[in-house]
Coordinates of C-alpha atoms in Angstrom, one line a residue:
X29 CA 20.1 14.0 -28.7
X30 CA 21.2 15.0 -25.3
X31 CA 19.9 18.6 -25.5
X32 CA 19.7 19.0 -21.8
X33 CA 23.5 18.6 -21.3
X34 CA 25.5 20.3 -23.9
X35 CA 28.9 22.1 -23.6
X36 CA 29.0 21.3 -19.9
X37 CA 25.6 23.0 -19.3
X38 CA 23.3 21.0 -17.1
X39 CA 19.6 22.0 -17.1
X40 CA 17.5 22.0 -14.0
X41 CA 15.5 19.0 -15.3
X42 CA 18.6 17.0 -16.0
X43 CA 20.1 17.7 -12.6
X44 CA 16.9 16.6 -10.9
X45 CA 16.7 13.5 -13.1
X46 CA 20.3 12.6 -12.4
X47 CA 19.7 12.8 -8.6
X48 CA 16.5 10.7 -8.8
X49 CA 18.4 8.1 -10.8
X50 CA 21.2 8.0 -8.2
X51 CA 18.5 7.4 -5.6
X52 CA 17.3 4.3 -7.4
X53 CA 14.4 5.7 -9.4
X54 CA 13.8 4.1 -12.8
X55 CA 10.3 5.1 -13.8
X56 CA 8.3 8.3 -13.7
X57 CA 4.6 8.0 -14.1
X58 CA 2.2 10.7 -15.4
X59 CA 0.1 12.4 -18.0
X60 CA 1.9 15.3 -19.7
X61 CA 0.9 18.8 -20.5
X62 CA 2.8 21.4 -22.4
X63 CA 4.1 23.0 -19.2
X64 CA 6.0 19.8 -18.2
X65 CA 7.5 18.6 -21.5
X66 CA 10.9 20.2 -20.7
X67 CA 10.9 18.5 -17.3
X68 CA 10.0 15.1 -18.9
X69 CA 12.7 15.5 -21.5
X70 CA 15.3 16.2 -18.8
X71 CA 14.3 13.1 -16.9
X72 CA 14.6 11.1 -20.1
X73 CA 18.0 12.6 -20.7
X74 CA 19.0 11.4 -17.3
X75 CA 18.0 7.8 -18.1
X76 CA 14.5 7.7 -16.4
X77 CA 11.7 6.1 -18.3
X78 CA 8.5 8.1 -18.5
X79 CA 5.3 5.9 -18.3
X80 CA 2.3 7.5 -19.9
X81 CA -0.9 6.7 -17.9
X82 CA -4.5 7.5 -19.0
X83 CA -5.2 9.6 -15.9
X84 CA -3.0 11.3 -13.3
X85 CA -4.5 9.6 -10.2
X86 CA -3.4 6.1 -11.4
X87 CA 0.1 7.6 -12.1
X88 CA 0.5 8.4 -8.4
X89 CA -0.9 5.0 -7.4
X90 CA 1.6 3.2 -9.6
X91 CA 4.5 5.3 -8.2
X92 CA 3.5 4.7 -4.6
X93 CA 3.1 1.0 -5.1
X94 CA 6.7 0.7 -6.4
X95 CA 7.9 2.8 -3.5
X96 CA 6.1 0.6 -1.0
X97 CA 7.5 -2.6 -2.6
X98 CA 11.1 -1.5 -3.0
X99 CA 11.7 1.3 -0.6
X100 CA 12.8 3.6 -3.4
X101 CA 10.7 6.8 -3.6
X102 CA 8.1 6.8 -6.4
X103 CA 7.9 9.7 -8.8
X104 CA 4.9 11.1 -10.7
X105 CA 4.3 14.1 -12.9
X106 CA 1.3 16.2 -13.8
X107 CA 0.8 19.5 -15.6
X108 CA -0.6 22.6 -14.0
X109 CA -4.3 23.3 -13.3
X110 CA -6.4 20.2 -14.0
X111 CA -3.3 17.9 -14.1
X112 CA -2.4 18.9 -10.5
X113 CA -6.0 18.5 -9.3
X114 CA -6.3 15.1 -10.9
X115 CA -3.2 14.0 -9.1
X116 CA -4.6 14.9 -5.7
X117 CA -6.3 11.6 -4.8
X118 CA -3.1 9.6 -5.6
X119 CA -1.0 11.9 -3.4
X120 CA -3.6 11.8 -0.6
X121 CA -3.2 8.0 -0.8
X122 CA 0.5 8.3 -0.4
X123 CA 0.0 10.6 2.6
X124 CA -2.4 8.3 4.5
X125 CA -0.8 5.0 3.4
X126 CA 2.7 6.3 4.2
X127 CA 4.3 5.9 0.7
X128 CA 7.5 7.9 -0.1
X129 CA 6.5 9.9 -3.2
X130 CA 7.8 12.8 -5.1
X131 CA 5.0 14.5 -7.0
X132 CA 6.0 17.0 -9.7
X133 CA 3.5 19.5 -11.0
X134 CA 3.8 22.2 -13.6
X135 CA 3.1 25.8 -12.7
X136 CA 3.0 29.2 -14.4
X137 CA 6.4 31.0 -14.6
X138 CA 7.0 33.1 -11.4
X139 CA 6.9 36.4 -13.2
X140 CA 3.5 35.6 -14.7
X141 CA 1.8 34.1 -11.7
X142 CA 0.6 37.4 -10.2
X143 CA -1.2 38.6 -13.3
X144 CA -2.3 35.4 -15.1
X145 CA -5.7 33.8 -14.5
X146 CA -5.9 30.9 -17.0
X147 CA -5.3 27.5 -15.3
X148 CA -3.9 29.4 -12.3
X149 CA -4.2 27.5 -9.0
X150 CA -2.2 27.9 -5.8
X151 CA -1.0 24.3 -6.0
X152 CA 1.1 24.5 -2.8
X153 CA -1.9 25.5 -0.8
X154 CA -4.0 22.8 -2.5
X155 CA -1.5 20.1 -1.5
X156 CA -0.6 21.5 2.0
X157 CA -2.9 19.1 4.0
X158 CA -1.7 15.9 2.1
X159 CA 2.1 16.4 1.7
X160 CA 5.0 16.5 4.2
X161 CA 6.7 19.3 2.4
X162 CA 6.3 21.6 -0.7
X163 CA 8.8 23.5 -2.8
X164 CA 9.1 25.3 -6.1
X165 CA 12.1 24.6 -8.3
X166 CA 14.5 27.4 -9.4
X167 CA 17.9 27.1 -11.1
X168 CA 19.6 27.9 -7.8
X169 CA 17.7 25.6 -5.5
X170 CA 17.1 22.5 -7.7
X171 CA 19.9 20.4 -6.1
X172 CA 19.0 21.3 -2.5
X173 CA 15.3 20.8 -3.1
X174 CA 15.7 17.4 -4.7
X175 CA 18.0 16.2 -1.9
X176 CA 15.6 17.5 0.8
X177 CA 12.6 16.0 -1.0
X178 CA 14.2 12.6 -1.0
X179 CA 15.1 12.8 2.6
X180 CA 11.7 14.0 3.8
X181 CA 9.8 11.5 1.7
X182 CA 11.8 8.6 3.2
X183 CA 11.8 9.7 6.9
X184 CA 9.2 8.2 9.2
X185 CA 6.4 8.6 8.7
X186 CA 7.1 8.2 5.0
X187 CA 5.0 10.2 2.7
X188 CA 4.6 12.5 -0.3
X189 CA 6.4 15.7 -1.2
X190 CA 5.2 18.3 -3.8
X191 CA 7.7 19.9 -6.1
X192 CA 6.3 22.6 -8.4
X193 CA 8.2 23.2 -11.6
X194 CA 7.4 26.6 -13.2
X195 CA 7.2 26.0 -16.9
X196 CA 10.3 28.1 -17.7
X197 CA 12.6 26.6 -15.1
X198 CA 13.3 23.0 -16.2
X199 CA 15.3 24.0 -19.4
X200 CA 17.3 26.7 -17.6
X201 CA 20.9 26.1 -16.6
X202 CA 21.1 24.7 -13.1
X203 CA 23.4 26.3 -10.5
X204 CA 24.7 23.1 -9.1
X205 CA 25.5 23.5 -5.4
X206 CA 27.4 20.4 -4.3
X207 CA 25.7 18.8 -1.3
X208 CA 26.7 15.7 0.6
X209 CA 24.3 12.9 -0.2
X210 CA 22.5 11.4 2.8
X211 CA 23.2 7.7 3.2
X212 CA 21.3 6.6 6.3
X213 CA 18.4 7.8 8.3
X214 CA 19.2 8.5 12.0
X215 CA 17.4 6.1 14.4
X216 CA 16.8 6.5 18.1
X217 CA 18.8 4.3 20.4
X218 CA 16.5 1.9 22.2
X219 CA 16.0 2.7 25.8
X220 CA 17.1 -0.2 28.0
X221 CA 14.7 0.7 30.9
X222 CA 11.7 0.6 28.4
X223 CA 12.8 -2.9 27.3
X224 CA 13.0 -4.1 31.0
X225 CA 9.5 -2.6 31.7
X226 CA 8.1 -4.3 28.6
X227 CA 9.7 -7.6 29.6
X228 CA 8.1 -7.3 33.1
X229 CA 4.6 -6.7 31.6
X230 CA 5.1 -9.7 29.4
X231 CA 6.1 -12.0 32.2
X232 CA 3.1 -10.9 34.3
X233 CA 0.6 -11.4 31.5
X234 CA -1.6 -14.4 31.1
X235 CA -3.2 -13.8 27.7
X236 CA -0.9 -11.6 25.5
X237 CA -1.3 -10.9 21.8
X238 CA 1.0 -9.6 19.1
X239 CA -0.7 -7.0 16.9
X240 CA 1.7 -6.3 14.0
X241 CA 1.4 -3.2 11.7
X242 CA 2.7 -1.6 8.6
X243 CA 5.9 -0.2 10.2
X244 CA 7.0 -3.8 10.8
X245 CA 6.5 -5.0 7.3
X246 CA 10.2 -5.4 6.5
X247 CA 12.3 -8.5 5.7
X248 CA 14.5 -7.8 8.7
X249 CA 11.5 -8.2 11.1
X250 CA 10.3 -11.6 9.9
X251 CA 12.8 -13.8 11.9
X252 CA 12.8 -11.8 15.1
X253 CA 9.0 -11.7 15.1
X254 CA 8.6 -15.4 14.4
X255 CA 11.3 -16.3 17.1
X256 CA 9.6 -14.1 19.7
X257 CA 6.0 -15.4 19.0
X258 CA 7.1 -19.1 19.0
X259 CA 9.3 -18.8 22.1
X260 CA 6.5 -17.2 24.2
X261 CA 3.6 -19.0 22.3
X262 CA 1.9 -15.7 21.7
X263 CA -0.8 -15.5 18.9
X264 CA -0.4 -12.9 16.1
X265 CA -2.8 -10.6 14.4
X266 CA -1.8 -8.3 11.6
X267 CA -3.1 -5.1 10.0
X268 CA -3.9 -5.2 6.3
X269 CA -0.6 -3.5 5.2
X270 CA 1.4 -5.9 7.3
X271 CA 0.1 -9.1 5.7
X272 CA 2.9 -11.5 5.0
X273 CA 5.2 -10.4 7.8
X274 CA 4.1 -13.5 9.7
X275 CA 3.2 -16.6 7.7
X276 CA -0.6 -17.0 7.6
X277 CA -0.3 -20.8 7.6
X278 CA 1.5 -20.6 11.0
X279 CA -0.4 -22.1 13.9
X280 CA 0.0 -18.8 15.9
X281 CA -1.6 -16.7 13.2
X282 CA -5.2 -15.7 14.0
X283 CA -6.2 -13.2 11.3
X284 CA -6.1 -9.7 9.8
X285 CA -8.0 -6.9 11.6
X286 CA -10.2 -4.6 9.5
X287 CA -10.9 -7.4 7.1
X288 CA -13.9 -9.7 6.7
X289 CA -15.2 -10.8 10.1
X290 CA -13.0 -8.3 12.0
X291 CA -15.6 -8.0 14.8
X292 CA -14.8 -11.6 15.8
X293 CA -11.1 -10.8 16.0
X294 CA -11.8 -7.8 18.2
X295 CA -13.9 -10.0 20.4
X296 CA -10.7 -12.1 20.9
X297 CA -8.7 -8.9 21.6
X298 CA -11.1 -8.2 24.4
X299 CA -10.1 -11.4 26.1
X300 CA -6.4 -10.4 26.2
X301 CA -4.7 -8.8 29.2
X302 CA -1.7 -7.5 27.1
X303 CA -1.4 -6.3 23.5
X304 CA 2.1 -5.8 22.1
X305 CA 1.7 -3.3 19.3
X306 CA 4.5 -4.0 16.8
X307 CA 4.9 -1.2 14.3
X308 CA 1.2 -0.5 14.2
X309 CA 0.2 2.8 12.6
X310 CA -3.3 3.8 13.8
X311 CA -4.2 5.1 10.3
X312 CA -5.1 1.5 9.5
X313 CA -7.7 1.2 12.3
X314 CA -11.3 1.8 11.2
X315 CA -12.7 1.7 14.7
X316 CA -12.0 3.1 18.2
X317 CA -9.6 1.1 20.3
X318 CA -11.7 0.0 23.3
X319 CA -9.7 -3.0 24.6
X320 CA -8.9 -2.9 28.3
X321 CA -5.6 -4.7 27.9
X322 CA -2.3 -3.1 28.8
X323 CA -0.4 -2.0 25.7
X324 CA 3.3 -2.2 24.9
X325 CA 4.1 0.1 21.9
X326 CA 7.0 -0.9 19.7
X327 CA 7.8 1.2 16.7
X328 CA 10.1 3.7 14.9
X329 CA 8.1 6.6 16.4
X330 CA 6.7 7.3 19.9
X331 CA 3.0 6.7 20.5
X332 CA 2.1 10.4 20.0
X333 CA -1.2 9.7 18.3
X334 CA -2.7 8.4 21.5
X335 CA -5.2 6.4 19.5
X336 CA -4.6 3.8 22.0
X337 CA -2.9 4.2 25.4
X338 CA 0.4 2.6 26.0
X339 CA 1.9 1.6 29.3
X340 CA 5.4 1.1 27.8
X341 CA 7.0 2.5 24.7
X342 CA 10.0 0.9 23.0
X343 CA 11.0 3.3 20.3
X344 CA 13.5 2.4 17.6
X345 CA 14.0 -0.2 14.9
X346 CA 11.4 -2.8 15.2
X347 CA 13.7 -5.8 14.6
X348 CA 16.1 -4.5 17.2
X349 CA 13.4 -3.9 19.7
X350 CA 12.0 -7.4 19.3
X351 CA 15.5 -8.9 19.7
X352 CA 16.1 -6.8 22.8
X353 CA 12.8 -7.9 24.3
X354 CA 13.5 -11.5 23.4
X355 CA 16.8 -11.4 25.3
X356 CA 15.4 -9.5 28.3
X357 CA 13.5 -12.4 29.9
X358 CA 13.4 -16.2 29.7
X359 CA 10.5 -17.2 27.5
X360 CA 7.5 -18.8 29.1
X361 CA 4.9 -20.3 26.7
X362 CA 1.7 -18.3 27.4
X363 CA -1.2 -20.0 25.6
X364 CA -2.0 -23.6 24.6
X365 CA -1.8 -24.2 20.8
X366 CA -5.0 -26.2 21.0
X367 CA -7.0 -23.2 22.2
X368 CA -5.6 -21.0 19.4
X369 CA -6.3 -23.7 16.8
X370 CA -9.9 -23.9 17.9
X371 CA -10.4 -20.2 17.6
X372 CA -8.6 -20.1 14.3
X373 CA -10.6 -23.0 12.8
X374 CA -13.9 -21.5 13.9
X375 CA -13.0 -18.1 12.6
X376 CA -11.8 -19.5 9.2
X377 CA -15.1 -21.4 8.8
X378 CA -17.0 -18.2 9.6
X379 CA -15.3 -16.1 7.0
X380 CA -15.5 -18.8 4.3
X381 CA -19.2 -19.7 4.1
X382 CA -20.5 -22.2 1.5
X383 CA -22.9 -21.1 -1.2
X384 CA -24.5 -22.7 -4.2
X385 CA -22.9 -20.2 -6.5
X386 CA -19.3 -19.1 -6.9
X387 CA -17.9 -17.0 -3.9
X388 CA -15.1 -14.5 -3.7
X389 CA -13.5 -16.7 -1.1
X390 CA -13.3 -19.6 -3.6
X391 CA -11.9 -17.3 -6.3
X392 CA -9.1 -16.2 -3.9
X393 CA -8.4 -19.8 -3.0
X394 CA -8.0 -20.8 -6.6
X395 CA -5.8 -17.9 -7.4
X396 CA -3.7 -18.6 -4.3
X397 CA -3.2 -22.2 -5.3
X398 CA -1.8 -21.3 -8.7
X399 CA 0.5 -18.4 -7.7
X400 CA 3.9 -18.8 -6.1
X401 CA 4.4 -17.7 -2.5
X402 CA 6.3 -14.5 -3.5
X403 CA 3.6 -13.4 -5.9
X404 CA 2.6 -9.7 -5.6
X405 CA -1.2 -9.2 -5.1
X406 CA -3.1 -5.9 -5.0
X407 CA -6.7 -5.4 -4.0
X408 CA -9.1 -2.5 -4.5
X409 CA -11.6 -1.0 -2.0
X410 CA -15.1 -2.3 -1.1
X411 CA -16.1 -5.9 -0.2
X412 CA -13.3 -7.1 -2.5
X413 CA -10.8 -5.5 -0.1
X414 CA -12.5 -6.9 3.0
X415 CA -12.5 -10.5 1.6
X416 CA -9.0 -10.3 0.1
X417 CA -7.6 -8.9 3.3
X418 CA -8.9 -11.8 5.4
X419 CA -9.0 -14.7 2.9
X420 CA -5.8 -14.2 0.9
X421 CA -3.0 -16.1 2.7
X422 CA 0.2 -14.1 2.6
X423 CA 3.5 -15.7 3.3
X424 CA 6.2 -13.1 2.7
X425 CA 6.5 -9.4 3.6
X426 CA 5.5 -6.8 1.1
X427 CA 3.6 -9.1 -1.1
X428 CA 0.1 -7.7 -0.5
X429 CA -0.8 -4.1 -1.4
X430 CA -3.9 -2.0 -0.8
X431 CA -5.1 1.5 -0.1
X432 CA -6.1 1.4 3.5
X433 CA -5.3 4.7 5.2
X434 CA -7.2 6.5 2.4
X435 CA -9.1 3.5 1.1
X436 CA -9.4 4.8 -2.4
X437 CA -11.3 2.9 -5.0
X438 CA -9.4 2.5 -8.3
X439 CA -6.1 1.7 -6.6
X440 CA -5.8 -2.0 -7.3
X441 CA -5.2 -2.1 -11.1
X442 CA -2.7 0.8 -11.3
X443 CA -0.8 -0.6 -8.3
X444 CA -0.5 -4.0 -10.1
X445 CA 0.8 -2.2 -13.2
X446 CA 3.5 -0.4 -11.2
X447 CA 4.6 -3.5 -9.4
X448 CA 4.9 -5.6 -12.5
X449 CA 6.8 -2.9 -14.3
X450 CA 9.4 -2.7 -11.4
X451 CA 9.5 -6.4 -10.5
X452 CA 9.0 -8.2 -13.8
X453 CA 10.3 -11.5 -12.5
X454 CA 7.5 -11.8 -10.0
X455 CA 4.0 -13.0 -10.7
X456 CA 1.5 -10.1 -10.2
X457 CA -2.3 -10.3 -9.7
X458 CA -5.0 -7.7 -9.0
X459 CA -8.3 -8.4 -7.2
X460 CA -10.8 -5.7 -7.9
X461 CA -14.5 -5.1 -7.8
X462 CA -16.5 -4.0 -10.8
X463 CA -16.9 -0.6 -9.2
X464 CA -13.2 0.0 -8.9
X465 CA -12.6 -1.3 -12.3
X466 CA -15.1 1.1 -13.8
X467 CA -13.0 4.0 -12.4
X468 CA -9.7 3.0 -14.0
X469 CA -10.5 0.6 -16.8
X470 CA -8.7 2.8 -19.3
X471 CA -5.4 1.7 -17.6
X472 CA -6.0 -1.7 -19.2
X473 CA -4.6 0.0 -22.3
X474 CA -1.5 1.0 -20.2
X475 CA -1.0 -2.5 -19.1
X476 CA -1.4 -3.8 -22.7
X477 CA 0.9 -1.2 -24.2
X478 CA 3.6 -2.1 -21.7
X479 CA 3.0 -5.8 -22.3
X480 CA 2.8 -6.6 -18.6
X481 CA 1.8 -10.1 -17.6
X482 CA -0.7 -9.3 -14.8
X483 CA -3.9 -11.2 -14.0
X484 CA -6.8 -8.9 -13.2
X485 CA -9.5 -10.8 -11.3
X486 CA -12.8 -8.9 -11.2
X487 CA -15.2 -9.9 -8.4
X488 CA -18.3 -9.0 -10.4
X489 CA -21.8 -8.5 -9.0
X490 CA -22.9 -5.4 -10.9
X491 CA -23.1 -3.4 -7.6
X492 CA -21.3 -1.4 -5.0
X493 CA -22.1 -4.3 -2.7
X494 CA -20.6 -3.0 0.5
X495 CA -22.6 0.2 0.3
X496 CA -25.7 -1.6 -0.9
X497 CA -25.5 -3.9 2.1
X498 CA -25.4 -0.8 4.3
X499 CA -28.6 0.5 2.7
X500 CA -30.3 -2.8 3.2
X501 CA -29.3 -3.0 6.9
X502 CA -30.8 0.4 7.5
X503 CA -34.0 -0.6 5.7
X504 CA -33.4 1.9 2.9
X505 CA -34.4 1.3 -0.7
X506 CA -31.4 0.4 -2.9
X507 CA -30.6 3.6 -4.7
X508 CA -27.3 4.6 -6.5
X509 CA -25.4 1.4 -5.8
X510 CA -26.1 -0.9 -8.7
X511 CA -24.6 -0.9 -12.3
X512 CA -25.6 -2.2 -15.7
X513 CA -23.5 -5.2 -16.5
X514 CA -20.4 -5.1 -18.6
X515 CA -19.3 -7.5 -21.3
X516 CA -15.8 -8.1 -19.9
X517 CA -14.7 -10.3 -22.8
X518 CA -15.5 -7.5 -25.2
X519 CA -13.9 -5.0 -22.9
X520 CA -10.7 -6.9 -22.8
X521 CA -10.8 -7.5 -26.5
X522 CA -11.0 -3.8 -27.2
X523 CA -7.6 -3.5 -25.5
X524 CA -6.2 -6.5 -27.3
X525 CA -6.0 -8.7 -24.2
X526 CA -7.5 -12.0 -23.1
X527 CA -10.9 -11.8 -21.3
X528 CA -12.8 -14.4 -19.5
X529 CA -16.3 -14.5 -17.8
X530 CA -16.7 -17.3 -15.3
X531 CA -19.5 -18.5 -13.1
X532 CA -18.3 -21.9 -12.0
X533 CA -15.2 -23.3 -10.3
X534 CA -14.2 -25.3 -13.4
X535 CA -14.4 -22.3 -15.7
X536 CA -12.4 -20.3 -13.1
X537 CA -9.7 -22.9 -13.0
X538 CA -9.5 -22.9 -16.8
X539 CA -9.2 -19.1 -16.9
X540 CA -6.4 -19.1 -14.2
X541 CA -4.6 -22.2 -15.4
X542 CA -1.3 -20.4 -16.2
X543 CA -1.8 -17.3 -14.2
X544 CA 1.7 -17.4 -12.8
X545 CA 3.3 -17.0 -16.2
X546 CA 1.1 -14.9 -18.4
X547 CA 3.0 -12.6 -20.7
X548 CA 0.2 -10.1 -21.4
X549 CA -2.6 -8.8 -19.2
X550 CA -5.5 -11.2 -18.6
X551 CA -8.9 -10.1 -17.4
X552 CA -11.0 -12.7 -15.5
X553 CA -14.4 -11.6 -14.5
X554 CA -15.8 -14.0 -11.8
X555 CA -19.5 -13.6 -11.2
X556 CA -19.8 -14.2 -7.5
X557 CA -22.6 -14.5 -4.9
X558 CA -22.3 -11.3 -2.8
X559 CA -24.1 -12.9 0.1
X560 CA -20.9 -14.7 1.1
X561 CA -19.4 -11.3 2.0
X562 CA -21.9 -10.9 4.9
X563 CA -20.5 -12.9 7.7

């Protein structure tokens, strides 16, 4: 029944749930404890679907992936004590990967907190370094807290908010204070002088480069970016979380920084005299910025990080800024396409070496060939991330997902589950190493239970290959970086899903033959030669 709204009485949990649903939320991910069952019931009563995960960290990964794909804040729930501590890594991911997330945790009732010791943690203090804002629900503040949480999570830089729910509060009657709903986020007006200064730097440059980042990864930026790059004949590099904003089969596309072979891309950057940073968040950069080029910073926020110096800052909506810069000067093609093609061809050959055995690069090529352009692909962390970031061609914005700011292993599979749940009409695949799979393999049951047609491709080499390679480079013995092998067919079968082990291209093609239209999860373990990672 609708126990949370009877005789005109609306509980705190129902009020919060109603507001979340108004904001576009449809799924709440988590692992319940007794202290949050009233909260979950209120959410159900409001029409939200609670998705049970096997661990709290994947719940946050799922919620954040949906948020990054759709722009609607993600929601996850954990109980107090160990539930809240298990959720931390997922919330830290949302913090450093800029995902709008509302994380609800249980807590002791306020009148018991001072004298109780069992499962007592100062959750607000625990989450302080990894959240934009923290609050504790009461019957009087529930409406205001929820409204503010949504606004804070969605404001640049987007990120997570913690909402503590003392266990006695969700079922209490809410004191609904009517608040106007926020509709739009205020944006800074673009400074015309900054646009003119940027245009002057562009005209004076001989070898400019567009470096495009995650704050530009929006549909509205695609056309202004393409038009600008083509008119000036300026090559494009992207950060990992901006893959797809510029078609990777375009002759002006050079590659993805921080992926496989990134040192060669930075060597190219060193030849440039101007770098136009378009929506780049330095959280994605894994090395110091040492290029001598002048920098034009374009983004929704000023360049306050100072990770790189900037000679001009154009602050505002990225699409508007590109349009204004496009109109500010007559385009002059800057670089010969033949030179760019030569660099691109040499770089592509370098990061796709041939081996006698199956390579991760070949696995990605086969998967790419069978999936539609708008397929959603997630990757995990390790060499699988490096090779996917560089060797997965993305063609549309927000089609490639990874943990990059935090770079947390175990992200890829939960993210794919969340994406498929929210966007069922799209093909979804996950590329993961056997290390990452080992951390979250219980979520295969979640995918099976929800009957989600996702393809999980395991790049299997029975090792933490990226760390092992680091040991070998230093001349250390290989310690703590190799696993025993897993029978992936038996593993998949234990969850009632299809499993495949492949070592050849023909077997791989057979396992992937209908990957775009699977109706249940499919696990494909590709045993690859890890030496092809070392380029």
